[in-house]
Amino acid sequence: MQSFLDMALALLVAERRLVEPAALQECILEQRRRSGEPLGQLLVRRRLVAPRDLLALTRAARAVVFVCATCRGAMAYGEVDPRAPPRCPRCGGRVAARSASGPTPATPASRSPSSTETLPVEDSPRPRADTRRGPSSAPSGSALRGGASLIGRRFGPYEVLRELGRGGMGVVYEARQARLERRVALKVLLGGDLSSAHHVARFQREAELAARLKHPNIARIHDVGVVDGLHYYAMDLIEGRPLADLLRESAIEVHRAVEIARDAARALGHAHRLGVVHRDVKPGNILVDEGGRAVVTDFGLARELDADAAARLTRSGAQVGTPRYMSPEQAGGRDDEVGPASDVFGLGVVLYELLTRRPPFSGSDLGELTRRISEDDPPPPSRCARGIPPPLDAVVLEALAKRPEDRYPSGAEFADDLERFLRGEPVLARARSPLERSWRWLRSRALLAGGSLAGGLLVAGLLLVPAGLGRSVPGESAPK
């Protein structure tokens, strides 16, 4: 829901031509659809506005005036709650924002040439640290929304050295904890004290869940807290690179690809044993350190298996995760079916890409991609790349089964079968005959079709499968 502050920021961004009108309108529409993310945070997340510029815009918002379309009453910014919905406090009518010096409310579509002749954002003075706290103090949360100015400063017990990256919710820095002479990765919530209660709760939940997990293939959490209004947590600094970068650069040898997937599966298996589902397994959330160890990171979308509906931060029916790595149940918004096997599917997609350098599912748009994830079987990896033996085909396709109950039940079992392959032992996954693949396909379609239609599909499918194709495929896979 839009707030007074959102309306003021939209006006200022449009007046100063900081963002193309179409891009600004898209952000406003996305904000309405998602109903919760502040406009400023959305602009920063999309890299349309720098965090430092958001700070200056927020200060400039104090000069914005709001006019009621019903009673024509005018309100200064200081007379309203910036986070409240933009309604007139006198009559409840809709309000519009305008610059204190402008005669009429401005919008991206009805902007007069003179309304853009304002000082650029860069002319606003930069925030200063509160010198009463000493030279090692960090600026307040209101002065560091987005955290860009943390570099080179002291932040609680940490000295912030450089930015490592940023995502939809936070910025990650490399920092040094002077007292322990330890370097850490410091994640700070974007938006500072402008963050919505929903995003603060999600950030804190991410830290709490990750702090439970103590495993060599998961980045450990060392510290969680708030410094001057900025929520943060400190975790292991992994000296390495995201798997996504390695995947883009060059082909990864088959044995090495399986080792990476095994490490990630072990991490997920540990999380699953403790009742935590990651829900966003992808190459960007797997780091490979200098010793070749894979480490799973970013539990921002993680969920407890035993959490009741009231404690969940995701609305029912919503797609959660990165589309290309979603399981069929995630792509279909079937939240009650999401569990450890959903993470297995995501990691199966990652392994498929490592082996073939192509995704198992693709589409021209999100709708087509979702349909293919839910309905289409990918070709075995060996059809897309050389040097992949049948047992590894079987393992990957087991992870990518449509129904959760047809996959490995958790990351632990997936890791065990990958380890068997690495040791040259028979794997538990086995190649599926054409008859079995047809049966699985029909069974999955029966969930979507009516009873009589499902029965018709089943009979037709059995009649179309040639005799003799149901025999087991010999190979190195062990029978289940």
PDB file of C-alpha atoms in Angstrom, residues 159-164 172-176 184-186:
ATOM      1  CA  GLU A 159      35.042  -1.846  10.579  1.00  0.00           C
ATOM      2  CA  VAL A 160      33.359  -1.941   7.174  1.00  0.00           C
ATOM      3  CA  LEU A 161      35.894  -2.473   4.382  1.00  0.00           C
ATOM      4  CA  ARG A 162      34.011  -2.870   1.097  1.00  0.00           C
ATOM      5  CA  GLU A 163      30.728  -3.885  -0.498  1.00  0.00           C
ATOM      6  CA  LEU A 164      30.520  -7.473  -1.690  1.00  0.00           C
ATOM      7  CA  VAL A 172      26.571  -7.474   2.106  1.00  0.00           C
ATOM      8  CA  TYR A 173      29.895  -5.973   3.142  1.00  0.00           C
ATOM      9  CA  GLU A 174      33.289  -7.340   4.020  1.00  0.00           C
ATOM     10  CA  ALA A 175      34.065  -6.157   7.546  1.00  0.00           C
ATOM     11  CA  ARG A 176      36.712  -6.653  10.207  1.00  0.00           C
ATOM     12  CA  VAL A 184      33.237 -11.409   8.379  1.00  0.00           C
ATOM     13  CA  ALA A 185      30.517 -10.871   5.819  1.00  0.00           C
ATOM     14  CA  LEU A 186      28.143  -8.258   7.229  1.00  0.00           C
TER      15      LEU A 186
END
